[in-house]
Amino acid sequence: MTDILKGMRVVEGSAFVAVPLAGMTLAQMGADVIRFDRIGGGLDAGRWPLAPSGQSLFWAGLNKGKRSIAVDMKSERGKELVTQIITAPGEDAGMFLTNLRVRGWMDHATLSQYRDDLIMVTLTGDRHGRPQVDYTVNPALGIPDITGPVGHAEPVAHALPAWDCIAGNMIVSALLAAERHRLRTGEGQDVELALKDVAAAVMGHLGLIGDAVVNENKREKSGNALYGAYGQDFVCACGTRVMVIGLTSRQWAGLVKVTGTSDAMDSLARRTGRHLDDEGARWTLRDDITAILKPWFAARRVDEFATAFDKAGLTWSRFRTIKEAVAEDPDLSDENPIFKVLHQPELGRFPVPGTPMNFSATDRQPPVAAPALGADTEEILGDVVGLPDAEIAALFDHGVVQSPRFAAARTAA
Amino acid sequence: MTDILKGMRVVEGSAFVAVPLAGMTLAQMGADVIRFDRIGGGLDAGRWPLAPSGQSLFWAGLNKGKRSIAVDMKSERGKELVTQIITAPGEDAGMFLTNLRVRGWMDHATLSQYRDDLIMVTLTGDRHGRPQVDYTVNPALGIPDITGPVGHAEPVAHALPAWDCIAGNMIVSALLAAERHRLRTGEGQDVELALKDVAAAVMGHLGLIGDAVVNENKREKSGNALYGAYGQDFVCACGTRVMVIGLTSRQWAGLVKVTGTSDAMDSLARRTGRHLDDEGARWTLRDDITAILKPWFAARRVDEFATAFDKAGLTWSRFRTIKEAVAEDPDLSDENPIFKVLHQPELGRFPVPGTPMNFSATDRQPPVAAPALGADTEEILGDVVGLPDAEIAALFDHGVVQSPRFAAARTAA
């Protein structure tokens, strides 16, 4: 958390990764982010991974630091309340993020009737408005075809929902750019982006589309090799696997020096007539280079060379499981200022990340856990919608809104 | 391109993916982005993929719409010029992005002497300032361990530099947030983030760190399955592979209906005592579900069911190679307004993406190709540094700066 966006209020109606991540990122930058959900929870309320209690670790991770209101949006009064929350006054309010747009009451044209400078950012699946998820966009654009072990016959999906995470951060940028425009002109607007377009654009930016069009050879799977230069994984005598990088000339020279393989590399260069200080030559000759380096790593335990690698400034890392990384790597513990170990009821005790951005002008605040679903219903109806207590009580009684406290009282009664 | 950030000027000293992507994203949002490089090009000038001419498709993709100046930064005059460009006056200027910080003349404290409201955003490898790349961060944190075919013994790296792309977009958000703060307070600042922290934080947000700590079972590789609910790849009678999603109840019900497998699913539910409308049950029983659906897909060509799937609103896609996607998918052609087919000398003719963000308040502009290295040297020295022509000519003559036109003239002379 930081206070860089303190005072800004953003409303979010969302599910799954991208838009919740966008709202959470804004919340960790200090914005007051209100997420509304239907009573009982949205589409992602039970998304895996779960804690042993059955509570969603995923939901808790993507809704940190937000306020939560639970509303029956099938009722007219519920729709009215959500509209009032989205369009509530305030110079730094009137911003709405969603991937669950409902044509009619929740589209930009309708909501703008209540606040004409509304900024709404909508993520769709594709540009036609059809639903798409990371798991469908990725195969459609060809990334699984270039992922996986050399020669493996089948496409391999990425485990990280990378397109969702990229889109989520792009939504934050889009919102901040639109708000910047509003500060200058007073003008609100409707911002739209599609998950598939985000992926297609990034592939173009990385040169993958140009490559597919202008080069005859289809890009093949290259296992764990660093594409286009040198970088490879090796198994050491202790069984640890390491990744070693020779992308820049400096990294490459360091690697050759520390492993004492310069004679063998020189002889490879002479034999092939290629200069290994050319990154493309390292890529073309990667199998020969790997054959030279492999016995060096196979003969050594990682603790025998780790210090020398670090001293020489090599870029390298160990392969770990996530469990090993959490157990061994201080960067995933509260030794790292971005993390704080929190105990969260029904979830457990584990390191929780705040924003990785460090702003010198504002102090870092510890991360704040996600609310229970509807935990802030009463407060939001009071301070944002401005309803008197009696009306709030009536909304609870009529089942238009819900909170964990009210639900518990009902169960007890 | 859009004009949403028109008038903003950002200076970039960078290489590889994240920071160039950040600068390019800002350029495609309408900012004037000046990238400075050493004469002959930076570390990424020849990064693969390359066009048949040897020119980098990667560099061209990540530097679209920027202005380029080539400067000898080993000379004192070169350092002075870069300092003047970074700290040039202007309410909407004084912003600097880098992942190549040089301690001394290029750090925030020094640059701030020339402009005290300077905003500088620096990406480092890890929080200790050590170099890291996507290829080392990813294995260190455990993603390759959960990627790849079920039962595959080895870690599988992602082919997409996902952490770099996420970090690049986060840099844009950080810059816009810092500029928002400066507009309110007049205060500049030093913003830092580390690639490894970006990855660690996102893993925490997705619940992967909590899962590793509180759950006994280690998360296994699950091939192309959608984690935690249902989604699987199938090979059809025509040989096409498709990805089919049953993440939400609606998607699941639609899939069962269109494939006519409700009796088989009911019987699976009875046999196991699980409700398949529970996403976790679908995940646990995914192999049984796949066994039911597999013969259905194996007996049909994709063109036999594609229309029915679309009509039923199912979420699904074909697996393609990148070449197939570019050849077949209109979303990767200039039928999609975010793309425009550009002919770029020495690169070729292919669809080039603009920003995937659509802002209703500003018109979409076509994407602009990357400059040749140093193409804008003369112009930048004139309009940003404010040097007279004679002094600019002297800088060229003394080799302090370079441009393609000057280089060509030298060769001709």
PDB file of C-alpha atoms in Angstrom, chain A residues 149-355:
ATOM      1  CA  PRO A 149      10.181 -29.010 -24.492  1.00  0.00           C
ATOM      2  CA  VAL A 150      12.093 -29.121 -27.795  1.00  0.00           C
ATOM      3  CA  GLY A 151      10.346 -31.504 -30.179  1.00  0.00           C
ATOM      4  CA  HIS A 152       7.280 -31.966 -27.947  1.00  0.00           C
ATOM      5  CA  ALA A 153       4.397 -32.594 -30.325  1.00  0.00           C
ATOM      6  CA  GLU A 154       1.599 -30.854 -28.444  1.00  0.00           C
ATOM      7  CA  PRO A 155       0.793 -27.264 -27.511  1.00  0.00           C
ATOM      8  CA  VAL A 156       1.592 -26.304 -23.901  1.00  0.00           C
ATOM      9  CA  ALA A 157      -0.526 -23.676 -22.144  1.00  0.00           C
ATOM     10  CA  HIS A 158       1.064 -21.217 -19.723  1.00  0.00           C
ATOM     11  CA  ALA A 159       0.150 -21.768 -16.057  1.00  0.00           C
ATOM     12  CA  LEU A 160       0.213 -18.063 -15.255  1.00  0.00           C
ATOM     13  CA  PRO A 161      -2.825 -16.145 -16.603  1.00  0.00           C
ATOM     14  CA  ALA A 162      -0.404 -13.713 -18.195  1.00  0.00           C
ATOM     15  CA  TRP A 163      -2.851 -11.950 -20.536  1.00  0.00           C
ATOM     16  CA  ASP A 164      -5.237 -11.321 -17.658  1.00  0.00           C
ATOM     17  CA  CYS A 165      -2.448  -9.845 -15.547  1.00  0.00           C
ATOM     18  CA  ILE A 166      -1.245  -7.639 -18.401  1.00  0.00           C
ATOM     19  CA  ALA A 167      -4.815  -6.491 -19.123  1.00  0.00           C
ATOM     20  CA  GLY A 168      -5.391  -5.741 -15.437  1.00  0.00           C
ATOM     21  CA  ASN A 169      -2.421  -3.421 -15.298  1.00  0.00           C
ATOM     22  CA  MET A 170      -3.412  -1.829 -18.596  1.00  0.00           C
ATOM     23  CA  ILE A 171      -6.850  -1.070 -17.117  1.00  0.00           C
ATOM     24  CA  VAL A 172      -5.123   0.866 -14.326  1.00  0.00           C
ATOM     25  CA  SER A 173      -3.172   2.887 -16.902  1.00  0.00           C
ATOM     26  CA  ALA A 174      -6.318   3.498 -18.959  1.00  0.00           C
ATOM     27  CA  LEU A 175      -8.208   4.745 -15.908  1.00  0.00           C
ATOM     28  CA  LEU A 176      -5.404   7.061 -14.819  1.00  0.00           C
ATOM     29  CA  ALA A 177      -5.054   8.445 -18.348  1.00  0.00           C
ATOM     30  CA  ALA A 178      -8.804   9.033 -18.593  1.00  0.00           C
ATOM     31  CA  GLU A 179      -8.839  10.762 -15.202  1.00  0.00           C
ATOM     32  CA  ARG A 180      -5.912  12.947 -16.295  1.00  0.00           C
ATOM     33  CA  HIS A 181      -7.961  13.946 -19.337  1.00  0.00           C
ATOM     34  CA  ARG A 182     -10.977  14.692 -17.116  1.00  0.00           C
ATOM     35  CA  LEU A 183      -8.918  16.885 -14.793  1.00  0.00           C
ATOM     36  CA  ARG A 184      -7.955  19.018 -17.817  1.00  0.00           C
ATOM     37  CA  THR A 185     -11.258  19.058 -19.705  1.00  0.00           C
ATOM     38  CA  GLY A 186     -13.997  18.016 -17.296  1.00  0.00           C
ATOM     39  CA  GLU A 187     -14.916  15.334 -19.792  1.00  0.00           C
ATOM     40  CA  GLY A 188     -15.723  11.767 -18.748  1.00  0.00           C
ATOM     41  CA  GLN A 189     -15.614   8.864 -21.149  1.00  0.00           C
ATOM     42  CA  ASP A 190     -16.220   5.246 -22.020  1.00  0.00           C
ATOM     43  CA  VAL A 191     -12.984   3.263 -22.301  1.00  0.00           C
ATOM     44  CA  GLU A 192     -13.074  -0.218 -23.743  1.00  0.00           C
ATOM     45  CA  LEU A 193     -10.469  -2.875 -24.264  1.00  0.00           C
ATOM     46  CA  ALA A 194     -10.681  -6.561 -25.143  1.00  0.00           C
ATOM     47  CA  LEU A 195      -8.542  -9.288 -23.589  1.00  0.00           C
ATOM     48  CA  LYS A 196      -7.830 -10.775 -27.001  1.00  0.00           C
ATOM     49  CA  ASP A 197      -6.744  -7.387 -28.377  1.00  0.00           C
ATOM     50  CA  VAL A 198      -4.406  -6.924 -25.419  1.00  0.00           C
ATOM     51  CA  ALA A 199      -2.782 -10.261 -26.251  1.00  0.00           C
ATOM     52  CA  ALA A 200      -2.688  -9.591 -29.991  1.00  0.00           C
ATOM     53  CA  ALA A 201      -1.121  -6.160 -29.463  1.00  0.00           C
ATOM     54  CA  VAL A 202       1.554  -7.446 -27.081  1.00  0.00           C
ATOM     55  CA  MET A 203       2.456 -10.221 -29.526  1.00  0.00           C
ATOM     56  CA  GLY A 204       2.862  -7.582 -32.202  1.00  0.00           C
ATOM     57  CA  HIS A 205       4.963  -5.395 -29.893  1.00  0.00           C
ATOM     58  CA  LEU A 206       7.328  -8.321 -29.211  1.00  0.00           C
ATOM     59  CA  GLY A 207       7.882  -8.877 -32.946  1.00  0.00           C
ATOM     60  CA  LEU A 208       6.054 -12.221 -33.078  1.00  0.00           C
ATOM     61  CA  ILE A 209       3.556 -11.132 -35.727  1.00  0.00           C
ATOM     62  CA  GLY A 210       6.234  -9.605 -37.965  1.00  0.00           C
ATOM     63  CA  ASP A 211       8.315 -12.758 -37.536  1.00  0.00           C
ATOM     64  CA  ALA A 212       5.397 -14.983 -38.581  1.00  0.00           C
ATOM     65  CA  VAL A 213       4.747 -12.870 -41.680  1.00  0.00           C
ATOM     66  CA  VAL A 214       8.200 -12.043 -43.023  1.00  0.00           C
ATOM     67  CA  ASN A 215      10.224 -15.123 -42.040  1.00  0.00           C
ATOM     68  CA  GLU A 216       9.819 -18.480 -43.698  1.00  0.00           C
ATOM     69  CA  ASN A 217      10.775 -20.594 -40.723  1.00  0.00           C
ATOM     70  CA  LYS A 218       8.086 -21.186 -38.171  1.00  0.00           C
ATOM     71  CA  ARG A 219       9.271 -20.487 -34.640  1.00  0.00           C
ATOM     72  CA  GLU A 220       9.762 -23.811 -32.865  1.00  0.00           C
ATOM     73  CA  LYS A 221       9.544 -24.802 -29.232  1.00  0.00           C
ATOM     74  CA  SER A 222      12.882 -24.209 -27.564  1.00  0.00           C
ATOM     75  CA  GLY A 223      12.355 -25.692 -24.118  1.00  0.00           C
ATOM     76  CA  ASN A 224      13.893 -23.583 -21.377  1.00  0.00           C
ATOM     77  CA  ALA A 225      16.393 -21.841 -23.669  1.00  0.00           C
ATOM     78  CA  LEU A 226      16.464 -18.045 -23.788  1.00  0.00           C
ATOM     79  CA  TYR A 227      15.171 -17.216 -27.258  1.00  0.00           C
ATOM     80  CA  GLY A 228      17.499 -15.419 -29.651  1.00  0.00           C
ATOM     81  CA  ALA A 229      20.699 -15.331 -27.592  1.00  0.00           C
ATOM     82  CA  TYR A 230      22.062 -17.708 -24.938  1.00  0.00           C
ATOM     83  CA  GLY A 231      20.394 -18.861 -21.744  1.00  0.00           C
ATOM     84  CA  GLN A 232      19.919 -22.447 -20.648  1.00  0.00           C
ATOM     85  CA  ASP A 233      19.008 -24.654 -17.715  1.00  0.00           C
ATOM     86  CA  PHE A 234      21.511 -27.135 -16.267  1.00  0.00           C
ATOM     87  CA  VAL A 235      21.260 -29.850 -13.652  1.00  0.00           C
ATOM     88  CA  CYS A 236      24.047 -29.661 -11.046  1.00  0.00           C
ATOM     89  CA  ALA A 237      25.754 -32.484  -9.144  1.00  0.00           C
ATOM     90  CA  CYS A 238      23.434 -31.845  -6.163  1.00  0.00           C
ATOM     91  CA  GLY A 239      20.356 -32.301  -8.364  1.00  0.00           C
ATOM     92  CA  THR A 240      19.481 -28.587  -8.314  1.00  0.00           C
ATOM     93  CA  ARG A 241      18.565 -27.123 -11.683  1.00  0.00           C
ATOM     94  CA  VAL A 242      19.836 -23.659 -12.497  1.00  0.00           C
ATOM     95  CA  MET A 243      19.080 -21.125 -15.231  1.00  0.00           C
ATOM     96  CA  VAL A 244      22.125 -19.302 -16.597  1.00  0.00           C
ATOM     97  CA  ILE A 245      21.938 -16.230 -18.847  1.00  0.00           C
ATOM     98  CA  GLY A 246      24.273 -15.080 -21.617  1.00  0.00           C
ATOM     99  CA  LEU A 247      22.029 -12.463 -23.200  1.00  0.00           C
ATOM    100  CA  THR A 248      24.334  -9.432 -23.158  1.00  0.00           C
ATOM    101  CA  SER A 249      28.011  -9.559 -24.133  1.00  0.00           C
ATOM    102  CA  ARG A 250      28.910  -8.862 -20.508  1.00  0.00           C
ATOM    103  CA  GLN A 251      26.795 -11.771 -19.213  1.00  0.00           C
ATOM    104  CA  TRP A 252      28.212 -14.068 -21.876  1.00  0.00           C
ATOM    105  CA  ALA A 253      31.846 -13.119 -21.218  1.00  0.00           C
ATOM    106  CA  GLY A 254      31.296 -13.579 -17.481  1.00  0.00           C
ATOM    107  CA  LEU A 255      29.770 -17.015 -17.940  1.00  0.00           C
ATOM    108  CA  VAL A 256      32.612 -18.226 -20.152  1.00  0.00           C
ATOM    109  CA  LYS A 257      35.195 -16.833 -17.742  1.00  0.00           C
ATOM    110  CA  VAL A 258      33.737 -18.261 -14.525  1.00  0.00           C
ATOM    111  CA  THR A 259      33.216 -21.695 -16.069  1.00  0.00           C
ATOM    112  CA  GLY A 260      36.722 -21.620 -17.620  1.00  0.00           C
ATOM    113  CA  THR A 261      35.354 -22.614 -21.011  1.00  0.00           C
ATOM    114  CA  SER A 262      36.998 -19.978 -23.191  1.00  0.00           C
ATOM    115  CA  ASP A 263      39.260 -22.437 -25.053  1.00  0.00           C
ATOM    116  CA  ALA A 264      36.313 -24.671 -25.907  1.00  0.00           C
ATOM    117  CA  MET A 265      34.204 -21.652 -26.985  1.00  0.00           C
ATOM    118  CA  ASP A 266      37.068 -20.303 -29.128  1.00  0.00           C
ATOM    119  CA  SER A 267      37.419 -23.648 -30.820  1.00  0.00           C
ATOM    120  CA  LEU A 268      33.643 -23.779 -31.445  1.00  0.00           C
ATOM    121  CA  ALA A 269      33.842 -20.310 -32.996  1.00  0.00           C
ATOM    122  CA  ARG A 270      36.756 -21.307 -35.252  1.00  0.00           C
ATOM    123  CA  ARG A 271      35.102 -24.549 -36.307  1.00  0.00           C
ATOM    124  CA  THR A 272      31.846 -22.804 -37.267  1.00  0.00           C
ATOM    125  CA  GLY A 273      33.264 -19.509 -38.490  1.00  0.00           C
ATOM    126  CA  ARG A 274      30.874 -17.624 -36.169  1.00  0.00           C
ATOM    127  CA  HIS A 275      31.632 -14.961 -33.567  1.00  0.00           C
ATOM    128  CA  LEU A 276      30.105 -15.893 -30.234  1.00  0.00           C
ATOM    129  CA  ASP A 277      29.946 -12.243 -29.217  1.00  0.00           C
ATOM    130  CA  ASP A 278      27.086 -12.065 -31.746  1.00  0.00           C
ATOM    131  CA  GLU A 279      23.919 -12.992 -29.838  1.00  0.00           C
ATOM    132  CA  GLY A 280      22.383 -14.601 -32.932  1.00  0.00           C
ATOM    133  CA  ALA A 281      25.402 -16.890 -33.281  1.00  0.00           C
ATOM    134  CA  ARG A 282      24.987 -17.966 -29.647  1.00  0.00           C
ATOM    135  CA  TRP A 283      21.346 -18.770 -30.409  1.00  0.00           C
ATOM    136  CA  THR A 284      22.173 -20.744 -33.550  1.00  0.00           C
ATOM    137  CA  LEU A 285      24.959 -22.637 -31.781  1.00  0.00           C
ATOM    138  CA  ARG A 286      23.118 -23.046 -28.485  1.00  0.00           C
ATOM    139  CA  ASP A 287      23.230 -26.844 -28.511  1.00  0.00           C
ATOM    140  CA  ASP A 288      27.021 -26.839 -29.001  1.00  0.00           C
ATOM    141  CA  ILE A 289      27.444 -24.240 -26.255  1.00  0.00           C
ATOM    142  CA  THR A 290      25.240 -26.262 -23.929  1.00  0.00           C
ATOM    143  CA  ALA A 291      27.278 -29.404 -24.662  1.00  0.00           C
ATOM    144  CA  ILE A 292      30.418 -27.537 -23.561  1.00  0.00           C
ATOM    145  CA  LEU A 293      28.862 -26.169 -20.358  1.00  0.00           C
ATOM    146  CA  LYS A 294      26.853 -29.220 -19.299  1.00  0.00           C
ATOM    147  CA  PRO A 295      29.742 -31.285 -17.823  1.00  0.00           C
ATOM    148  CA  TRP A 296      30.866 -28.235 -15.822  1.00  0.00           C
ATOM    149  CA  PHE A 297      27.515 -27.981 -14.052  1.00  0.00           C
ATOM    150  CA  ALA A 298      27.066 -31.760 -13.781  1.00  0.00           C
ATOM    151  CA  ALA A 299      30.354 -31.959 -11.865  1.00  0.00           C
ATOM    152  CA  ARG A 300      29.519 -29.244  -9.318  1.00  0.00           C
ATOM    153  CA  ARG A 301      27.060 -28.653  -6.518  1.00  0.00           C
ATOM    154  CA  VAL A 302      25.265 -25.304  -6.694  1.00  0.00           C
ATOM    155  CA  ASP A 303      26.794 -24.214  -3.366  1.00  0.00           C
ATOM    156  CA  GLU A 304      30.249 -24.680  -4.899  1.00  0.00           C
ATOM    157  CA  PHE A 305      29.729 -21.996  -7.542  1.00  0.00           C
ATOM    158  CA  ALA A 306      26.907 -19.777  -6.242  1.00  0.00           C
ATOM    159  CA  THR A 307      29.222 -17.272  -4.556  1.00  0.00           C
ATOM    160  CA  ALA A 308      31.580 -17.098  -7.528  1.00  0.00           C
ATOM    161  CA  PHE A 309      28.630 -16.523  -9.896  1.00  0.00           C
ATOM    162  CA  ASP A 310      27.282 -13.733  -7.706  1.00  0.00           C
ATOM    163  CA  LYS A 311      30.712 -12.139  -7.313  1.00  0.00           C
ATOM    164  CA  ALA A 312      31.220 -12.208 -11.086  1.00  0.00           C
ATOM    165  CA  GLY A 313      27.842 -10.505 -11.497  1.00  0.00           C
ATOM    166  CA  LEU A 314      26.351 -13.356 -13.539  1.00  0.00           C
ATOM    167  CA  THR A 315      22.607 -13.386 -14.106  1.00  0.00           C
ATOM    168  CA  TRP A 316      21.347 -16.781 -12.979  1.00  0.00           C
ATOM    169  CA  SER A 317      18.824 -18.450 -10.681  1.00  0.00           C
ATOM    170  CA  ARG A 318      17.802 -21.753  -9.169  1.00  0.00           C
ATOM    171  CA  PHE A 319      14.658 -23.566 -10.309  1.00  0.00           C
ATOM    172  CA  ARG A 320      12.313 -24.045  -7.393  1.00  0.00           C
ATOM    173  CA  THR A 321       8.814 -25.257  -6.705  1.00  0.00           C
ATOM    174  CA  ILE A 322       6.532 -22.526  -5.355  1.00  0.00           C
ATOM    175  CA  LYS A 323       6.687 -24.236  -1.937  1.00  0.00           C
ATOM    176  CA  GLU A 324      10.482 -24.163  -2.037  1.00  0.00           C
ATOM    177  CA  ALA A 325      10.504 -20.540  -3.146  1.00  0.00           C
ATOM    178  CA  VAL A 326       8.215 -19.543  -0.268  1.00  0.00           C
ATOM    179  CA  ALA A 327      10.318 -21.552   2.208  1.00  0.00           C
ATOM    180  CA  GLU A 328      13.770 -20.499   0.990  1.00  0.00           C
ATOM    181  CA  ASP A 329      13.624 -17.137  -0.743  1.00  0.00           C
ATOM    182  CA  PRO A 330      13.672 -14.077   1.546  1.00  0.00           C
ATOM    183  CA  ASP A 331      12.185 -12.064  -1.339  1.00  0.00           C
ATOM    184  CA  LEU A 332       8.909 -13.941  -0.675  1.00  0.00           C
ATOM    185  CA  SER A 333       8.980 -13.266   3.072  1.00  0.00           C
ATOM    186  CA  ASP A 334       8.509 -10.194   5.229  1.00  0.00           C
ATOM    187  CA  GLU A 335      12.218  -9.551   4.999  1.00  0.00           C
ATOM    188  CA  ASN A 336      11.045  -7.998   1.729  1.00  0.00           C
ATOM    189  CA  PRO A 337       9.279  -4.710   2.622  1.00  0.00           C
ATOM    190  CA  ILE A 338       6.563  -5.338   0.027  1.00  0.00           C
ATOM    191  CA  PHE A 339       5.388  -8.405   1.999  1.00  0.00           C
ATOM    192  CA  LYS A 340       3.769  -8.667   5.406  1.00  0.00           C
ATOM    193  CA  VAL A 341       2.812 -11.894   7.135  1.00  0.00           C
ATOM    194  CA  LEU A 342      -0.910 -11.600   7.920  1.00  0.00           C
ATOM    195  CA  HIS A 343      -3.136 -13.975   9.780  1.00  0.00           C
ATOM    196  CA  GLN A 344      -6.452 -14.054   7.959  1.00  0.00           C
ATOM    197  CA  PRO A 345      -9.354 -15.923   9.606  1.00  0.00           C
ATOM    198  CA  GLU A 346     -10.416 -19.015   7.614  1.00  0.00           C
ATOM    199  CA  LEU A 347      -7.391 -18.617   5.341  1.00  0.00           C
ATOM    200  CA  GLY A 348      -4.324 -18.913   7.550  1.00  0.00           C
ATOM    201  CA  ARG A 349      -1.050 -17.141   8.125  1.00  0.00           C
ATOM    202  CA  PHE A 350       1.141 -16.386   5.109  1.00  0.00           C
ATOM    203  CA  PRO A 351       3.100 -13.553   3.478  1.00  0.00           C
ATOM    204  CA  VAL A 352       0.787 -11.109   1.701  1.00  0.00           C
ATOM    205  CA  PRO A 353       2.152  -8.713  -0.926  1.00  0.00           C
ATOM    206  CA  GLY A 354       1.523  -4.982  -1.143  1.00  0.00           C
ATOM    207  CA  THR A 355       2.321  -3.022  -4.266  1.00  0.00           C
TER     208      THR A 355
END
